[in-house]
């Protein structure tokens, strides 16, 4: 019987609680690890502090999300190339196999020109895969703009590793299953989440939106996917830890259910 992939919790899923809460919730609910979102929380930027959290909780860091959001452009310095390299170093120090990163913004022209080469080069370091994530256009009324260069679909460029985010396919109006097929064996990482199809990044509990979350999981199992599945779910509107853990427990249950290995008929 094929083993199910590890299921991790993004520390962004406990926002506005700090990164330490991500380890606490992952421990309580039985996640296999965490994806560290590096952002404004000072602890998330301190590799030694994160390592202590991992050691204390017994929950490993399975991936690092580089500080490439619009709000994290000054985390680890202003140079985006330096941020990539520091993210790879952090992953290597923490024993994580993957760094998740977004395509460059259009206004980052010099970075955009260097991005593909830097991702390929940095990916040779310590066996860390740099998995470029699909994004989405921004809509304001009838206006539609693409803030990423050269676009929000990384398969248009071609990289060695990809992250598929199902909230982003919803916001983009993309066919998630078609993108899954285009990514093929280069799909290294899944952000298991959901979206209604509204033109915004919702990060709903999987199964609560319109994305084919269950089918994506089942296709991954059928394909022999060897990466990590990460629950990246927005709980920012939750007023209590109990509400937050309830949503993240439901998310984990969904993942476990749909990532079950089918029995081998030969063994029946």
XYZ file of C-alpha atoms in Angstrom:
268
model
C 0.000 0.000 0.000
C 1.348 3.420 -0.997
C 2.089 5.742 1.912
C 0.179 9.007 2.203
C 2.228 12.211 1.969
C 2.913 14.188 5.159
C 0.312 16.812 6.008
C 1.669 20.057 7.458
C 0.098 23.194 8.887
C 1.155 26.574 7.556
C 1.982 28.880 10.439
C 0.065 31.524 8.453
C -3.061 29.516 9.278
C -3.026 30.711 12.888
C -2.687 34.433 12.066
C -3.032 36.788 13.913
C -1.539 34.478 16.547
C 2.283 34.201 16.362
C 4.359 31.438 14.830
C 4.682 29.666 18.195
C 0.911 29.108 18.116
C 1.328 27.283 14.808
C 3.536 24.691 16.480
C 1.115 24.425 19.409
C -1.899 23.826 17.176
C -0.009 21.398 14.928
C 1.007 19.409 18.012
C -2.492 19.409 19.488
C -4.215 18.299 16.277
C -1.647 15.765 15.080
C -0.229 17.425 11.968
C 2.962 15.855 10.628
C 4.838 19.163 10.558
C 4.588 22.845 9.751
C 5.334 25.144 6.861
C 7.060 28.191 8.286
C 5.735 31.454 6.882
C 8.537 34.003 7.193
C 6.943 37.392 7.742
C 6.565 40.244 10.248
C 6.554 37.994 13.332
C 10.170 38.350 14.599
C 10.308 34.712 15.685
C 9.544 33.557 12.133
C 12.682 35.410 10.995
C 14.892 33.839 13.683
C 15.977 30.383 12.501
C 17.425 29.413 15.899
C 14.184 30.371 17.660
C 12.127 28.379 15.164
C 14.409 25.384 15.615
C 13.855 25.557 19.371
C 10.080 25.548 18.796
C 10.408 22.512 16.558
C 12.608 20.660 19.049
C 10.370 21.507 22.000
C 7.140 20.518 20.240
C 8.473 17.542 18.313
C 6.874 18.985 15.169
C 9.370 19.359 12.301
C 9.542 22.207 9.802
C 8.810 20.549 6.452
C 8.852 23.687 4.296
C 9.748 27.373 4.453
C 7.635 30.017 2.730
C 9.989 32.776 1.609
C 9.118 36.394 2.547
C 7.819 37.341 -0.901
C 4.428 38.828 -0.001
C 3.782 42.499 -0.680
C 3.871 43.108 3.092
C 7.203 41.310 3.639
C 9.384 43.151 1.123
C 11.735 44.367 3.884
C 11.982 41.117 5.834
C 15.585 39.841 5.638
C 16.599 42.924 3.650
C 15.375 44.780 0.599
C 17.131 42.586 -1.989
C 14.789 39.769 -3.114
C 17.717 37.612 -4.249
C 19.136 37.770 -0.721
C 15.712 36.775 0.619
C 15.676 33.687 -1.606
C 19.147 32.669 -0.461
C 18.350 33.213 3.201
C 15.166 31.170 2.804
C 17.157 28.288 1.314
C 19.708 28.524 4.124
C 16.902 28.532 6.704
C 15.307 25.456 5.124
C 18.625 23.632 5.111
C 19.268 24.513 8.769
C 15.772 23.416 9.798
C 15.859 20.196 7.770
C 13.048 21.310 5.455
C 12.981 19.958 1.921
C 11.127 22.813 0.204
C 11.111 26.591 -0.110
C 7.856 28.062 -1.437
C 8.113 31.329 -3.339
C 5.983 33.553 -5.559
C 6.836 34.938 -9.001
C 8.312 38.463 -8.933
C 6.101 41.533 -8.970
C 6.112 43.458 -12.241
C 7.810 46.459 -10.641
C 10.749 44.244 -9.628
C 12.246 44.359 -13.126
C 15.813 43.477 -12.242
C 14.671 40.669 -9.963
C 12.286 39.362 -12.626
C 15.167 39.150 -15.096
C 17.222 37.103 -12.599
C 14.442 35.041 -11.033
C 14.431 31.857 -13.124
C 18.222 31.530 -13.077
C 18.419 32.216 -9.337
C 15.709 29.673 -8.546
C 17.507 27.049 -10.631
C 20.885 27.848 -9.043
C 19.628 28.059 -5.473
C 17.788 24.785 -5.929
C 21.109 23.003 -6.176
C 21.882 23.929 -2.553
C 21.594 21.170 0.056
C 18.849 19.337 -1.796
C 16.245 22.055 -1.141
C 13.535 22.337 -3.814
C 12.393 25.868 -4.701
C 8.739 25.401 -5.601
C 7.255 28.369 -7.488
C 3.612 28.987 -6.620
C 0.719 29.810 -8.942
C -0.825 33.197 -8.178
C -3.814 35.199 -9.501
C -4.729 38.512 -11.165
C -6.138 41.460 -9.240
C -9.653 42.579 -10.142
C -11.175 45.961 -9.359
C -14.606 46.149 -10.923
C -14.162 45.651 -14.656
C -10.404 46.175 -14.404
C -8.107 43.151 -14.326
C -4.377 43.516 -13.748
C -1.626 40.933 -13.421
C 0.884 42.112 -10.797
C 3.387 39.330 -11.482
C 6.135 39.017 -14.081
C 5.851 37.414 -16.528
C 2.485 36.191 -15.205
C 0.662 34.410 -12.404
C 0.941 30.890 -13.900
C 4.510 29.607 -13.373
C 4.010 26.781 -15.880
C 4.095 29.411 -18.634
C 7.792 29.841 -17.815
C 8.787 26.402 -16.625
C 10.562 25.614 -13.349
C 11.970 22.457 -11.838
C 9.457 22.519 -8.954
C 5.973 23.936 -8.413
C 3.561 24.670 -5.581
C -0.130 24.319 -6.470
C -2.372 26.601 -4.387
C -6.103 25.906 -4.715
C -7.231 29.236 -3.274
C -5.180 30.935 -5.972
C -6.680 28.840 -8.769
C -10.112 29.870 -7.481
C -9.222 33.569 -7.412
C -7.689 33.341 -10.899
C -10.575 31.391 -12.384
C -8.032 28.753 -13.426
C -8.804 25.087 -13.985
C -7.050 23.468 -11.029
C -7.017 19.992 -12.551
C -5.577 21.287 -15.812
C -2.864 23.123 -13.866
C -2.175 19.962 -11.886
C -1.639 18.119 -15.174
C 0.649 20.837 -16.543
C 2.763 20.767 -13.409
C 2.979 16.995 -13.673
C 5.938 15.360 -11.947
C 7.347 18.794 -11.134
C 4.574 19.374 -8.604
C 6.467 19.246 -5.318
C 4.110 20.973 -2.915
C 0.352 21.435 -2.451
C -1.377 24.227 -0.570
C -4.607 22.413 0.210
C -7.233 25.101 0.676
C -10.320 26.292 -1.173
C -12.037 29.253 -2.766
C -15.515 30.137 -3.928
C -14.415 31.631 -7.237
C -14.695 35.189 -5.937
C -11.900 37.458 -7.260
C -9.951 37.410 -4.006
C -7.651 35.083 -2.086
C -9.994 33.388 0.398
C -8.065 30.368 1.718
C -11.193 28.546 2.826
C -11.289 25.207 4.629
C -10.999 22.563 1.871
C -14.431 21.328 0.878
C -16.146 24.622 1.691
C -15.514 26.222 -1.691
C -15.790 25.337 -5.365
C -12.343 23.867 -6.027
C -11.868 20.138 -6.751
C -9.890 19.628 -3.551
C -10.844 15.987 -3.073
C -10.058 15.084 -6.688
C -6.686 16.868 -6.521
C -5.782 14.812 -3.441
C -6.940 11.592 -5.047
C -4.984 12.289 -8.247
C -1.875 13.003 -6.209
C -2.215 9.647 -4.485
C -2.703 7.903 -7.816
C 0.381 9.612 -9.269
C 2.751 8.618 -6.459
C 3.198 12.227 -5.280
C 6.269 12.442 -3.063
C 5.924 15.973 -1.727
C 4.182 17.661 1.178
C 0.535 18.709 1.521
C 0.117 21.919 3.505
C -3.094 23.293 4.971
C -2.950 27.041 4.350
C -6.321 28.172 5.678
C -7.417 31.628 6.775
C -8.650 31.725 10.389
C -8.123 35.446 10.953
C -11.806 36.022 11.684
C -11.845 33.459 14.493
C -12.278 35.110 17.862
C -10.915 32.268 20.000
C -8.297 29.529 19.826
C -11.141 27.001 20.026
C -12.750 28.368 16.848
C -9.375 28.355 15.104
C -8.480 24.794 16.067
C -11.943 23.603 15.034
C -11.399 24.875 11.482
C -7.889 23.442 11.335
C -9.062 20.093 12.716
C -11.726 19.956 9.985
C -9.047 20.797 7.406
C -6.766 18.017 8.636
C -9.626 15.512 8.624
C -10.393 16.419 5.003
C -6.753 15.898 4.034
C -6.433 12.564 5.836
C -9.670 11.299 4.298
C -8.794 12.143 0.700
C -5.106 11.239 0.911
C -5.784 7.659 1.936
C -3.987 5.103 -0.138
C -6.191 2.808 -2.159
C -5.677 -0.881 -1.323
C -3.520 -2.802 -3.787
C -5.900 -5.225 -5.611
C -3.052 -7.725 -5.886
C -2.996 -7.986 -2.097
C -6.762 -8.436 -1.705
